[in-house]
Coordinates of C-alpha atoms (C1' of nucleotides) in Angstrom, one line a residue:
Chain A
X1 CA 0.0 0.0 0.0
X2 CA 1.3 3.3 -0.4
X3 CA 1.7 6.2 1.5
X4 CA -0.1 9.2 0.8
X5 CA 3.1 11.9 0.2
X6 CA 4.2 8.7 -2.5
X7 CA 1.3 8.7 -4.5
X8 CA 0.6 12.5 -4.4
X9 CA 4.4 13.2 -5.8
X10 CA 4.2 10.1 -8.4
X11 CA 0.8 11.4 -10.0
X12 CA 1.1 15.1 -9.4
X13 CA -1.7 16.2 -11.5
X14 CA -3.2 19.8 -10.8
X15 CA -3.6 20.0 -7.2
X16 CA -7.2 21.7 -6.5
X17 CA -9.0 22.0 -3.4
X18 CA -11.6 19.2 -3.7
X19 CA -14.8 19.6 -2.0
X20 CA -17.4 17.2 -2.2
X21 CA -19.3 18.5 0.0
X22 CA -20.3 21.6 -2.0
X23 CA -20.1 19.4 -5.3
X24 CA -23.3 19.5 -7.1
X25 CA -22.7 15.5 -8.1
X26 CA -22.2 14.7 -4.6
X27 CA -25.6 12.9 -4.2
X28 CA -24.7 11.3 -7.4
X29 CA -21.0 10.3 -6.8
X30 CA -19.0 7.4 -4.3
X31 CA -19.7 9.5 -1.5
X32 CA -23.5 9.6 -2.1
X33 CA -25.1 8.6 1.9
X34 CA -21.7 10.0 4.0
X35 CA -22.2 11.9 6.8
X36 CA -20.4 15.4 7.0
X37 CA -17.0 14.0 9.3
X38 CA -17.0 10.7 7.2
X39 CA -17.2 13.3 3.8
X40 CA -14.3 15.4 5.2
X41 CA -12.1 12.6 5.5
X42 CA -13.0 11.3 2.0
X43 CA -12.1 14.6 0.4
X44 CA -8.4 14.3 2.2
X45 CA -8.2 11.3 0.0
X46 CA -9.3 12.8 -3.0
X47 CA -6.6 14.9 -3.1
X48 CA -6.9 16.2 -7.2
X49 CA -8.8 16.3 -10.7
X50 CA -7.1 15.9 -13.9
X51 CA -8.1 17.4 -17.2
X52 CA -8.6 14.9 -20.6
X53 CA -8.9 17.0 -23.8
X54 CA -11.3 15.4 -26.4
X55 CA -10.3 12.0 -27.9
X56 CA -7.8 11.5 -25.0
X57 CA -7.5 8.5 -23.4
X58 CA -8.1 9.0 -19.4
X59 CA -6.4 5.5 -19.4
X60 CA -5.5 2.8 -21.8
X61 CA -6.4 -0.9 -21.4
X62 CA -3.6 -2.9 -20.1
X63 CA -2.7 0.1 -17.7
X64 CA -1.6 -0.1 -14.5
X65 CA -4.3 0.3 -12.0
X66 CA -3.9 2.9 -9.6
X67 CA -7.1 4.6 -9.6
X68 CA -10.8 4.9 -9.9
X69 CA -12.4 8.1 -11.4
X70 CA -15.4 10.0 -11.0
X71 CA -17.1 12.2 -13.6
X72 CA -16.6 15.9 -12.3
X73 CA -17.5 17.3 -16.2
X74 CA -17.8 16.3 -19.8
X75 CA -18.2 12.7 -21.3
X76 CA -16.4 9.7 -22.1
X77 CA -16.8 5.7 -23.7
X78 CA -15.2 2.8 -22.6
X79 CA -14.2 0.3 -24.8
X80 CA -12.7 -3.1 -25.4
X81 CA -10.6 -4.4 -28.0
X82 CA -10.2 -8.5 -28.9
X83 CA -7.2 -10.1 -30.1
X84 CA -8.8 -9.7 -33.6
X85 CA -9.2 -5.8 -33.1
X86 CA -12.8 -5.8 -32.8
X87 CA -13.7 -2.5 -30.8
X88 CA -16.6 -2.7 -28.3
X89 CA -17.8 0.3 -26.6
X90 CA -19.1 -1.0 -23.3
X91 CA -20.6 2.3 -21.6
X92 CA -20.8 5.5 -21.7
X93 CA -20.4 8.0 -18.6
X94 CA -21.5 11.6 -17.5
X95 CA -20.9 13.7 -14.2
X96 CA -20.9 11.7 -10.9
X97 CA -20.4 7.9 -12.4
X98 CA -17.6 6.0 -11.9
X99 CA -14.8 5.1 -14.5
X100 CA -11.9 1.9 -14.1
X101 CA -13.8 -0.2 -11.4
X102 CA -12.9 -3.3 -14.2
X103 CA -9.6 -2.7 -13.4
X104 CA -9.9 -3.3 -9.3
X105 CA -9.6 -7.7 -10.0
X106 CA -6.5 -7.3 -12.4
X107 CA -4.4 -4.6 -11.0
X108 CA -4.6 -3.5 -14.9
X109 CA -7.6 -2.0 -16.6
X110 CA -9.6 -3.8 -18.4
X111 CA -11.1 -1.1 -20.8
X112 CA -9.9 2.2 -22.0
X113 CA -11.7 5.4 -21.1
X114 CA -11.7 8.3 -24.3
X115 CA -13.1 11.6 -23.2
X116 CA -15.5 12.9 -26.2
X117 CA -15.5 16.6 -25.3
X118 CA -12.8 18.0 -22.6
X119 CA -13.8 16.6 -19.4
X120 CA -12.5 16.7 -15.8
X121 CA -12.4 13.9 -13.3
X122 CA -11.8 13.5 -9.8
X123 CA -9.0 11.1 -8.8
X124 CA -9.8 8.0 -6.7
X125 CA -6.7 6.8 -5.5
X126 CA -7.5 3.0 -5.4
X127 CA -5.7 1.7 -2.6
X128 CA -6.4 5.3 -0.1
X129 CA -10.0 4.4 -1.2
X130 CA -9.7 0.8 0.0
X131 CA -8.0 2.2 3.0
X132 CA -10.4 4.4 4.0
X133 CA -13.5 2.2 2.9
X134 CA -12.2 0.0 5.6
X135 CA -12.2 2.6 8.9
X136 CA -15.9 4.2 7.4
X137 CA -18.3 2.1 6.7
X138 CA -20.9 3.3 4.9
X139 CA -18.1 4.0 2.7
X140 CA -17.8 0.7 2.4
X141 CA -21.0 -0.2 1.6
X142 CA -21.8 2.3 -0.9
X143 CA -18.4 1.2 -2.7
X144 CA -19.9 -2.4 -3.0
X145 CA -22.8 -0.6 -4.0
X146 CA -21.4 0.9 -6.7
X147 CA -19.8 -2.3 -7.9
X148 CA -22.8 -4.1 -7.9
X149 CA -24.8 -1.8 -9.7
X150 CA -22.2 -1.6 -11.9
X151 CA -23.2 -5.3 -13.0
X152 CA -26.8 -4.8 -12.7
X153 CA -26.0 -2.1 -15.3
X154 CA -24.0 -4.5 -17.3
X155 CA -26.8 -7.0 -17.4
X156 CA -29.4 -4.6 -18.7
X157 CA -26.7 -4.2 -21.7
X158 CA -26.7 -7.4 -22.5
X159 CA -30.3 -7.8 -22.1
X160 CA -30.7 -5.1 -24.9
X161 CA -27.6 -6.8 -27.2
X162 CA -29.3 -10.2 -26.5
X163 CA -33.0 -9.8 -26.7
X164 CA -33.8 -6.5 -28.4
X165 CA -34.3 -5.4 -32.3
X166 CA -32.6 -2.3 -33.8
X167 CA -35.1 0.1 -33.2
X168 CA -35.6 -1.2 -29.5
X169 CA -31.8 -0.9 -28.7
X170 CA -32.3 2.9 -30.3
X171 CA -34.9 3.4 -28.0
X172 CA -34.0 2.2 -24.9
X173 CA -30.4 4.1 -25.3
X174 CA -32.2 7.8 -25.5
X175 CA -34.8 6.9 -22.5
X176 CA -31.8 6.1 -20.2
X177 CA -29.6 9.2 -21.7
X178 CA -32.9 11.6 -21.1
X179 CA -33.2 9.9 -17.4
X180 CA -30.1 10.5 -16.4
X181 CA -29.2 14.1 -18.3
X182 CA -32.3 14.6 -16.1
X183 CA -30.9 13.4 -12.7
X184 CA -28.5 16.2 -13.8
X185 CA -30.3 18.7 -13.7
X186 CA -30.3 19.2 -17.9
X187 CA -33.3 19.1 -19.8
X188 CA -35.0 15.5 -20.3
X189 CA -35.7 16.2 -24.1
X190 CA -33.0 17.9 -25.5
X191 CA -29.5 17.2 -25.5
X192 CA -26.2 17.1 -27.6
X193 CA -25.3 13.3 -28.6
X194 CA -21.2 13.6 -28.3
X195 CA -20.6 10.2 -29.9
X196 CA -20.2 9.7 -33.3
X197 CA -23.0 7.3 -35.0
X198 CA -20.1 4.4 -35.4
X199 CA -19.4 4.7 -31.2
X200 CA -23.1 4.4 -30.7
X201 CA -23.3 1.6 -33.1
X202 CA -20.6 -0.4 -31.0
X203 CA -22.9 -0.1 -27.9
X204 CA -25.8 -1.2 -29.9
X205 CA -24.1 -4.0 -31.2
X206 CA -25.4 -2.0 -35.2
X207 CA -23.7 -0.7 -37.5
X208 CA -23.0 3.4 -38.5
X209 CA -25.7 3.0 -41.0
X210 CA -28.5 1.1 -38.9
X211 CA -27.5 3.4 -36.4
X212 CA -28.3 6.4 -38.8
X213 CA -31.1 4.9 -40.3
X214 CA -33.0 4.6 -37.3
X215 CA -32.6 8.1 -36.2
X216 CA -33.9 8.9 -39.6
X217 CA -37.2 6.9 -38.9
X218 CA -37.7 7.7 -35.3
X219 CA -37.6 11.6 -36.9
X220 CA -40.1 10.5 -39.6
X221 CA -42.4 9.0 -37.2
X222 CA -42.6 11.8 -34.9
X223 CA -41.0 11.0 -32.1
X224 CA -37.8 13.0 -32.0
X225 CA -35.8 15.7 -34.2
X226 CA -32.6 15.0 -35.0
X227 CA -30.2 17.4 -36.4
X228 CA -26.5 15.3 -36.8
X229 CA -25.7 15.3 -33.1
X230 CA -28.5 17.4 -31.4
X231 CA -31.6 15.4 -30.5
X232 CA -34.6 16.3 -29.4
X233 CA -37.1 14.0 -28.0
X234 CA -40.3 15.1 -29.2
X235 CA -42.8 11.6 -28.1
X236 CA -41.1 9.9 -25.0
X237 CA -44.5 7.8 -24.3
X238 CA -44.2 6.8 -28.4
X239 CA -40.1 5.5 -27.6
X240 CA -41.6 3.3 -24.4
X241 CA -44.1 2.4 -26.6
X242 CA -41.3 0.9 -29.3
X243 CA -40.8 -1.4 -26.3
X244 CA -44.1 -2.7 -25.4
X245 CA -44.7 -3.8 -29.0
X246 CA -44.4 -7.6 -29.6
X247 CA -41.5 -8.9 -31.2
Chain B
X1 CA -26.6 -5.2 10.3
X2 CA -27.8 -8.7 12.1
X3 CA -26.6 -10.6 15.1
X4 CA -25.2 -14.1 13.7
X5 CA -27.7 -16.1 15.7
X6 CA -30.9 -14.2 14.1
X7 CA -29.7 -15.0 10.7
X8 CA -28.8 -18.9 11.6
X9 CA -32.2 -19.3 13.7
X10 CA -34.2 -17.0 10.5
X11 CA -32.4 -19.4 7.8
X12 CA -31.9 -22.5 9.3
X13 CA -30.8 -24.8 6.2
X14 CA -28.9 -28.0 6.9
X15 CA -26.3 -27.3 8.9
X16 CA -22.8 -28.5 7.7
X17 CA -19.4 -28.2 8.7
X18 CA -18.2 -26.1 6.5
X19 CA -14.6 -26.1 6.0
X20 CA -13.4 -24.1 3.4
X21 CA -10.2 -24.7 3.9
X22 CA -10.1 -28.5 3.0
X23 CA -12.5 -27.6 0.3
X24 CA -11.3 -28.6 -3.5
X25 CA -12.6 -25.1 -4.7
X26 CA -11.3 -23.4 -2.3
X27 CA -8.5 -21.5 -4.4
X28 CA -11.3 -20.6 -7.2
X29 CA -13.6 -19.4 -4.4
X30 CA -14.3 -16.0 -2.3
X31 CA -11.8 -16.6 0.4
X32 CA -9.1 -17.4 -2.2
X33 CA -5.6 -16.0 -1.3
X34 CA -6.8 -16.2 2.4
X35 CA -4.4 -17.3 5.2
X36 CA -4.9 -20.2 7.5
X37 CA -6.3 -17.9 10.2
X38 CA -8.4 -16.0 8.2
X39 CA -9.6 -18.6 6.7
X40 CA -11.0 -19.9 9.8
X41 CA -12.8 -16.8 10.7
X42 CA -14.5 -17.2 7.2
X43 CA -15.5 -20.9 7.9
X44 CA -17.4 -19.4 10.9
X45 CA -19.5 -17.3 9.1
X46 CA -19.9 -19.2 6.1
X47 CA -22.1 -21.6 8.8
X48 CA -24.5 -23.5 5.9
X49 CA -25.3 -25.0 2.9
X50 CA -28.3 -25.7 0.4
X51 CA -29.4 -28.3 -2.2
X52 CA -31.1 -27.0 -4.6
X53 CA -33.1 -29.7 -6.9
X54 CA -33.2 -29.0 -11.1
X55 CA -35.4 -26.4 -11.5
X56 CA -36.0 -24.6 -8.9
X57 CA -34.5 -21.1 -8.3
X58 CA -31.6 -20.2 -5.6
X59 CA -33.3 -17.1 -5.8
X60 CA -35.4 -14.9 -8.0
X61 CA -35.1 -11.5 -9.3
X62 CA -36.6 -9.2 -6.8
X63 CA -36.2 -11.3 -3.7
X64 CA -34.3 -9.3 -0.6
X65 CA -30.9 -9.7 -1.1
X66 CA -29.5 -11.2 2.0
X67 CA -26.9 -13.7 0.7
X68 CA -24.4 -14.4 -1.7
X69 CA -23.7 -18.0 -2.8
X70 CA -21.3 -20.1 -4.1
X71 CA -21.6 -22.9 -5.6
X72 CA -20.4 -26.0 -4.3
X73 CA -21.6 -28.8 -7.0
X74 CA -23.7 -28.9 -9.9
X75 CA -24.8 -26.0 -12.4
X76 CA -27.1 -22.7 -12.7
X77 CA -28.0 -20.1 -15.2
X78 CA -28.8 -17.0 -13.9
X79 CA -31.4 -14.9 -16.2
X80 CA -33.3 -11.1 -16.2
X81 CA -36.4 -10.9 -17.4
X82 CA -37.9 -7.8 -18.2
X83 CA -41.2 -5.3 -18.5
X84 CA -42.1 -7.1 -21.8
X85 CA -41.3 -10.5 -20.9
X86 CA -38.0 -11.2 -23.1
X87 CA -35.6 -13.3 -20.9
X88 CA -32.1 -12.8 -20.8
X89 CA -30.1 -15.8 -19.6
X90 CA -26.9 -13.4 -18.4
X91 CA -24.4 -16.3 -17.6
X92 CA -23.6 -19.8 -16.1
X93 CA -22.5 -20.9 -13.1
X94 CA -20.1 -23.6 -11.6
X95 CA -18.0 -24.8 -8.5
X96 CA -16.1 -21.9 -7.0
X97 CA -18.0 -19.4 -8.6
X98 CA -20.1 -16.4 -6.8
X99 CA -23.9 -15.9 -7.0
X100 CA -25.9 -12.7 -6.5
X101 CA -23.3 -10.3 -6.3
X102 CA -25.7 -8.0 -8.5
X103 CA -28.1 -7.6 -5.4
X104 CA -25.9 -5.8 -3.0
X105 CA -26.6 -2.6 -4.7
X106 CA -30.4 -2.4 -4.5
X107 CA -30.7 -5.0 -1.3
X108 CA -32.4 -7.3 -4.2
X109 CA -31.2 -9.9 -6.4
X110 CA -31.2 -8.3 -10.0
X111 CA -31.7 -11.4 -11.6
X112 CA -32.9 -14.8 -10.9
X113 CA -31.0 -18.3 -10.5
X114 CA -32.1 -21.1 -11.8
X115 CA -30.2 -24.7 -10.7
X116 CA -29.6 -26.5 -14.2
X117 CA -28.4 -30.1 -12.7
X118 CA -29.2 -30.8 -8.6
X119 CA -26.9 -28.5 -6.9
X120 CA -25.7 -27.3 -3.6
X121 CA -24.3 -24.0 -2.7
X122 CA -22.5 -22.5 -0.2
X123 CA -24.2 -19.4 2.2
X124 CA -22.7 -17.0 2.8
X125 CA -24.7 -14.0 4.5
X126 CA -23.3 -10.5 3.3
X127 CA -24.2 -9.2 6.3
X128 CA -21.5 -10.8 7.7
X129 CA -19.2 -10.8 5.0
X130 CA -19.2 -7.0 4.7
X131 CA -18.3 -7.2 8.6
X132 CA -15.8 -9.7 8.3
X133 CA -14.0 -7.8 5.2
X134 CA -14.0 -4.5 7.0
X135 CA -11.8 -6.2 9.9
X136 CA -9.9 -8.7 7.4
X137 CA -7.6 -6.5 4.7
X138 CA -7.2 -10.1 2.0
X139 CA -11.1 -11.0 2.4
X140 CA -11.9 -7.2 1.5
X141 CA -9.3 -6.8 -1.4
X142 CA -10.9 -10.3 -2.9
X143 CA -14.4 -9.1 -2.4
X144 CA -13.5 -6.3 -4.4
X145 CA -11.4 -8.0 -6.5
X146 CA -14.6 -10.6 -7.4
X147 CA -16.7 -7.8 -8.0
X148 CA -14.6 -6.0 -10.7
X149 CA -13.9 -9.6 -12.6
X150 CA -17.6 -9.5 -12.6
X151 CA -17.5 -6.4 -14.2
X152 CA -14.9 -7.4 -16.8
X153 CA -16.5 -10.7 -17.3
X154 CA -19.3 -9.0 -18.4
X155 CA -17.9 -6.6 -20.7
X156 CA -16.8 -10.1 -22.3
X157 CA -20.1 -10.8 -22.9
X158 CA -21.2 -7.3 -24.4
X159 CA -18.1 -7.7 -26.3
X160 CA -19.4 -11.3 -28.0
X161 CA -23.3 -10.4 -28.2
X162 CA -21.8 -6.7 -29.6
X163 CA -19.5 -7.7 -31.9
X164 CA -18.9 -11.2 -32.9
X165 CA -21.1 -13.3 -35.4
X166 CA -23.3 -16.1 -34.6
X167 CA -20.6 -19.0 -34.9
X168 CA -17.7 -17.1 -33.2
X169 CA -20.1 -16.4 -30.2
X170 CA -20.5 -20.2 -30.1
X171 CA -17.1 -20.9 -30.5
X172 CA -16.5 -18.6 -27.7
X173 CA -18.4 -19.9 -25.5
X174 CA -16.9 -23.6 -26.1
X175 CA -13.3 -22.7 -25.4
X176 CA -14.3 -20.6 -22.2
X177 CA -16.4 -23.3 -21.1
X178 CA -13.3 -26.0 -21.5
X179 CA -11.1 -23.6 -19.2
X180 CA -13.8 -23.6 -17.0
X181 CA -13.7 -27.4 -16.9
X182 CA -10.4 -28.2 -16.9
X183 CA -9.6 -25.1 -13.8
X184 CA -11.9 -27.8 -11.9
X185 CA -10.0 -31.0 -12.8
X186 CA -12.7 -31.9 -15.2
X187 CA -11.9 -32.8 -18.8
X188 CA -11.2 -29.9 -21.5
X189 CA -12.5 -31.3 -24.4
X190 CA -15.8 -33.7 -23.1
X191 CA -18.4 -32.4 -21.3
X192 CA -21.9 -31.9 -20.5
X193 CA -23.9 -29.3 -21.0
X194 CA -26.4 -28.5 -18.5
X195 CA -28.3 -25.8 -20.3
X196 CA -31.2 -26.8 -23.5
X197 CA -30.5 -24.9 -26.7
X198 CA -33.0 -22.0 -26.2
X199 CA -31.2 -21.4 -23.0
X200 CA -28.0 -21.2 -24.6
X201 CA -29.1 -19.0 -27.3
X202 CA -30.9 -16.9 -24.9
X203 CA -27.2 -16.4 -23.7
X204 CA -25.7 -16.0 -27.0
X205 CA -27.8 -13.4 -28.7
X206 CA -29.8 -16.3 -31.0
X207 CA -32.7 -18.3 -31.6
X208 CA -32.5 -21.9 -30.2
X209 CA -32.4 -23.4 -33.9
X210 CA -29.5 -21.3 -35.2
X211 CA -27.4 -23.2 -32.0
X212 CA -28.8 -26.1 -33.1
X213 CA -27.6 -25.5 -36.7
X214 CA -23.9 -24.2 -35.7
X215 CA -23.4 -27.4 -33.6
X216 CA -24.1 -29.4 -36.7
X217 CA -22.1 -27.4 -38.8
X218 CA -19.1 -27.5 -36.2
X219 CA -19.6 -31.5 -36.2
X220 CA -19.8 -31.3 -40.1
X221 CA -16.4 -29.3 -40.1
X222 CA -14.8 -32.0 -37.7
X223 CA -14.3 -29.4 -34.8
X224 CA -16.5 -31.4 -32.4
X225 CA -19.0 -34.3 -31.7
X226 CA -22.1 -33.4 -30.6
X227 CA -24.9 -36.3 -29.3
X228 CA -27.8 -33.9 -27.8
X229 CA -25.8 -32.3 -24.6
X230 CA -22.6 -34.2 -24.6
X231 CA -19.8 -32.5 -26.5
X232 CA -16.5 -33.4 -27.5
X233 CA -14.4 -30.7 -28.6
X234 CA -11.8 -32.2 -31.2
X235 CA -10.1 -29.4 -32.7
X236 CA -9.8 -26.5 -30.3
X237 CA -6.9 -24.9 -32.6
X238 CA -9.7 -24.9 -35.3
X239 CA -12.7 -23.4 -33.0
X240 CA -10.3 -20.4 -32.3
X241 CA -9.2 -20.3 -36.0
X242 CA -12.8 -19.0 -36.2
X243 CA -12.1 -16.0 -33.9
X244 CA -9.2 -15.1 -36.0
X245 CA -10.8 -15.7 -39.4
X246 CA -11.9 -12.1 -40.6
X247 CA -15.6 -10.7 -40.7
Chain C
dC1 C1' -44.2 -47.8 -23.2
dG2 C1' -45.8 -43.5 -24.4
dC3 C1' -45.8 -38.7 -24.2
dA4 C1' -43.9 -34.1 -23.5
dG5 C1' -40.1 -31.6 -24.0
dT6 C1' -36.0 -31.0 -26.8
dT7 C1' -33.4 -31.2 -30.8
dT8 C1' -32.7 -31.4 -35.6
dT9 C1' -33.4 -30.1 -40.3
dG10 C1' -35.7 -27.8 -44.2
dA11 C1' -37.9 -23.8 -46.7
dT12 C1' -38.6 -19.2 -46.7
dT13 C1' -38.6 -14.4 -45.0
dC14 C1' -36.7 -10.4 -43.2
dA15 C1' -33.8 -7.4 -40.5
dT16 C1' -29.5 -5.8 -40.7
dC17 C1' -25.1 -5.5 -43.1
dT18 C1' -22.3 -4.3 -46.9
dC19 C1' -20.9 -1.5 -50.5
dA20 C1' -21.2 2.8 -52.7
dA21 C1' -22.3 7.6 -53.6
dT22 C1' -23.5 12.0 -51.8
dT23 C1' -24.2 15.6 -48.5
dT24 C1' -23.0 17.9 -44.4
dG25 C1' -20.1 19.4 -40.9
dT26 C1' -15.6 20.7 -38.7
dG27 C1' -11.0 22.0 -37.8
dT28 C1' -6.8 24.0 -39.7
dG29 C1' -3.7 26.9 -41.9
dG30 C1' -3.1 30.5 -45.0
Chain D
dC1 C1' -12.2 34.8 -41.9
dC2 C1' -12.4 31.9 -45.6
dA3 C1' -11.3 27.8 -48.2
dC4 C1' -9.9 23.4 -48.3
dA5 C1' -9.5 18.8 -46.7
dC6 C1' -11.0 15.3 -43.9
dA7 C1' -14.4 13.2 -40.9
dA8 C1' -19.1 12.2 -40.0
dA9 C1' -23.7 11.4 -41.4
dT10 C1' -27.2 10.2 -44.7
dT11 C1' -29.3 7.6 -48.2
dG12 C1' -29.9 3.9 -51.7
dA13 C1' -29.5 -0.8 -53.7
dG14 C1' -28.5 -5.2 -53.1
dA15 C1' -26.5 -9.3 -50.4
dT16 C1' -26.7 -12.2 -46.5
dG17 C1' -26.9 -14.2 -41.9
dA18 C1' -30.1 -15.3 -38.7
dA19 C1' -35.1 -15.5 -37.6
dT20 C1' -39.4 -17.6 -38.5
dC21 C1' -42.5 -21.2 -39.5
dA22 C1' -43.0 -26.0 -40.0
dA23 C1' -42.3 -30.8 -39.6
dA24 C1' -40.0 -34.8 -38.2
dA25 C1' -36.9 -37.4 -35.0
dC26 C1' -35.0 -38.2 -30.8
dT27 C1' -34.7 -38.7 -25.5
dG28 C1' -35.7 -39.6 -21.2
dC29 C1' -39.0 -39.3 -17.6
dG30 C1' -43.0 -40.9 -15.3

DNA sequence: CGCAGTTTTGATTCATCTCAATTTGTGTGG
DNA sequence: CCACACAAATTGAGATGAATCAAAACTGCG
C-alpha cells in the first residue's frame, strides 16, 4: 500500500482544493449517503482532478491500475478491443459515475476510457479508497454498491444486445440518456449526442448506418428531431411504446 | 446489520461443517488467497449449505438480497427478465463461482438463479461478509477484486453479443467453457452441457435453432462431436481459428 | 411404453449488413 | 475569416446471416 506523500508526488496532477461536499454530483458520486466528518475525510483522500482533452484517453487498457475516477465534467466511452481488433464500446459515462472499477480484480484495466469533449475527473486513488473504505463504513458499503450496480448495469446491456431489435436498442439508449441528463439537472428532451454514429453503433451491437437509419425513422415518425448530433425527444411515451410492442 | 444467531435461527438450512479450507474449490472461491487464520474466521460465518433440486430457483429477481452464494456442485444459469417478458439468460455458473453479487446494490437480487443439474451451494450471508472484510484487509481486497472480474467478465459478454457473429459467439463460448472445466480438474474437451438450446441462445444473442444448426455445422467441419448435450471438442486450434478468421 | 419436451433439419422471410455515392459538418492553416 | 481537406452522417441498392415457420426425430422421464 502506499503512503499518501508517494502517490501525491508520483501522479502530481493539478492539485485543487476538492470539496465534495459543496459538489453539485455529490448525491450522485461514491460519497452519495456519507455523513459530513466521514465526507471530510474522504475529500483528504481525493486529493486532485485531472483534465482529458477530447479524444484523450483517461487510461489505456492494459494500464496499471492505480485509480478509480469520478465524472466531475464532460463525457467519455469505454471500450474493449479483442485479439482480432474488434472494438466494443461498453458504456458511456456523465458527471458523478464511476470510470476503471474493471480494473480493481486485475491490477490492470480492463477497458480504455476516451473523453469525447474535454472533461474533468476527480482522482480516486484505489488503494487510499480501500484504505479508508475499511475505517468508514458506509463507505464501504456504498463502494460495494457501486460495484454491484455496476453489474446490474451490465446486465441490462446485454439484455438489450441479446433480446432486443434495432429500433428497441435505439430506444431504450435515448430513454436512459434523457433519465439521467435529467438526474443532472439538464433538460430531459433535449440534448447534444457527443458520440459519433459508429461509437453508438458499438454499444448497440449496429452498425454506423443502422445506427443512422434509425434516427432517420424515429424523426419521420414523430418522435424525435434530430439534427447530426443534437436530438430532441419530441414523443417519449411513443419511444416506451417501441418497447411494449411484440417482437 | 444482524446478530449471527438471528440469521442462523431465520435461515436454518442443513447445517454443515463447512470447511473451506479443505474444500477442492477453495482457491477458485471468495476466500481465495486467504491465510490459515483467516480462513478460519470465514469458515465461521460461512455456517451453511443448500441443495437445490433442477429447476428450482436459488433465488429470483426481486427477492431481498440477503446472501451471496457459491456454488459448491452442480450447475445454474442466472437470467433477467424484463417489462415485456423477453428473458435474458446473463451467464452460467459452476464450482467456485459467486452468485448474487448484482443484489448488494439495490438489497435485491437483480436477476434470478435457476439450478440447471441438482446443486448445492454455499451461504454465505453478506451481512456478515461486509463485517468480516471491514476487519480482514485479504477477504476485503478479494471481495473487491470478485466484483470487478464480474465487471470485466461481463464486458466479455457485451463484447461477444456486440461484436462477434453467430458461430464465433458459439465458439467462444466452447473454449471458455473448457477452461472452465479443466480449472476444476474436469476434462477440456468432453463435457456436459447442462443448459437446452433456447437457454444457450438466450445467452448468445440467438434463436435456439441457429445453435442447433452451428453445432451441426461444427460436427460437419470436424471441430466437435455433438450427441444432444454431450460434447467433445476435437479441434480447439480450429474453433479459435474462427475468432481469428476475418468478418 | 408413451408422451412431453427437446433437438434437428428444411424452406422461406426479413432485418440488418455491406458496398457505394452524396451531403453535411468541422478543424486548420493561409 | 475563408477555403480546403477530412471526418461524419445520410441515403440507396443489393446481399446475407439469422429468424421464423413448420415438420420430423429423438430422448428420457413418469
Amino acid at each position: 500500500m502506499y503512503a499518501v506523500t508517494t502517490i501525491r508526488s508520483a501522479a502530481a496532477p493539478k492539485k485543487f482544493e476538492v470539496t465534495c461536499s459543496s459538489c453539485n454530483l455529490r448525491e450522485l458520486c461514491l460519497p452519495q449517503g456519507l455523513g459530513a466528518t466521514d465526507i471530510a475525510r474522504f475529500e483528504n483522500v481525493v486529493y486532485a482532478r485531472r483534465r482529458i482533452k477530447r479524444g484523450e484517453a483517461l487510461f489505456a487498457a492494459g494500464d496499471e491500475f492505480k485509480a478509480v475516477y469520478s465524472v466531475r465534467s464532460g463525457f467519455f466511452k469505454t471500450s474493449l478491443v479483442d485479439g482480432e481488433g474488434r472494438e466494443q464500446v461498453t458504456g458511456f459515462f456523465m458527471g458523478g459515475e464511476l470510470l476503471g472499477m474493471d480494473g480493481i480484480g486485475a491490477a490492470r484495466y480492463n477497458s480504455a476510457a476516451i473523453a469525447l469533449e474535454d472533461s474533468e475527473v476527480c482522482i480516486l486513488p484505489y488503494a487510499l479508497i480501500e484504505q479508508l473504505a475499511a475505517e468508514v463504513p458506509s463507505l464501504q458499503r456504498r463502494l460495494y454498491a457501486v460495484l454491484s450496480r455496476e453489474i446490474a448495469r451490465d446486465h441490462g446491456v446485454m439484455m438489450l444486445l441479446g433480446s432486443m431489435r434495432a429500433e428497441e436498442r435505439l430506444a431504450t439508449f435515448l430513454l436512459n440518456l434523457s433519465k439521467r441528463f435529467t438526474a443532472r439537472g439538464y433538460s430531459p428532451s433535449d440534448f447534444h449526442l457527443r458520440m459519433t454514429r459508429e461509437e453508438l453503433g458499438s454499444y448497440l451491437g449496429l452498425k454506423l448506418e443502422t445506427v443512422s437509419r434509425l434516427f432517420s425513422r424515429f424523426h419521420d415518425d414523430g418522435l424525435i428531431e434530430v439534427q447530426q448530433k443534437h436530438v430532441r425527444i419530441l414523443d417519449a411515451a411513443g419511444l416506451e411504446q417501441i418497447l411494449a410492442t411484440r417482437h
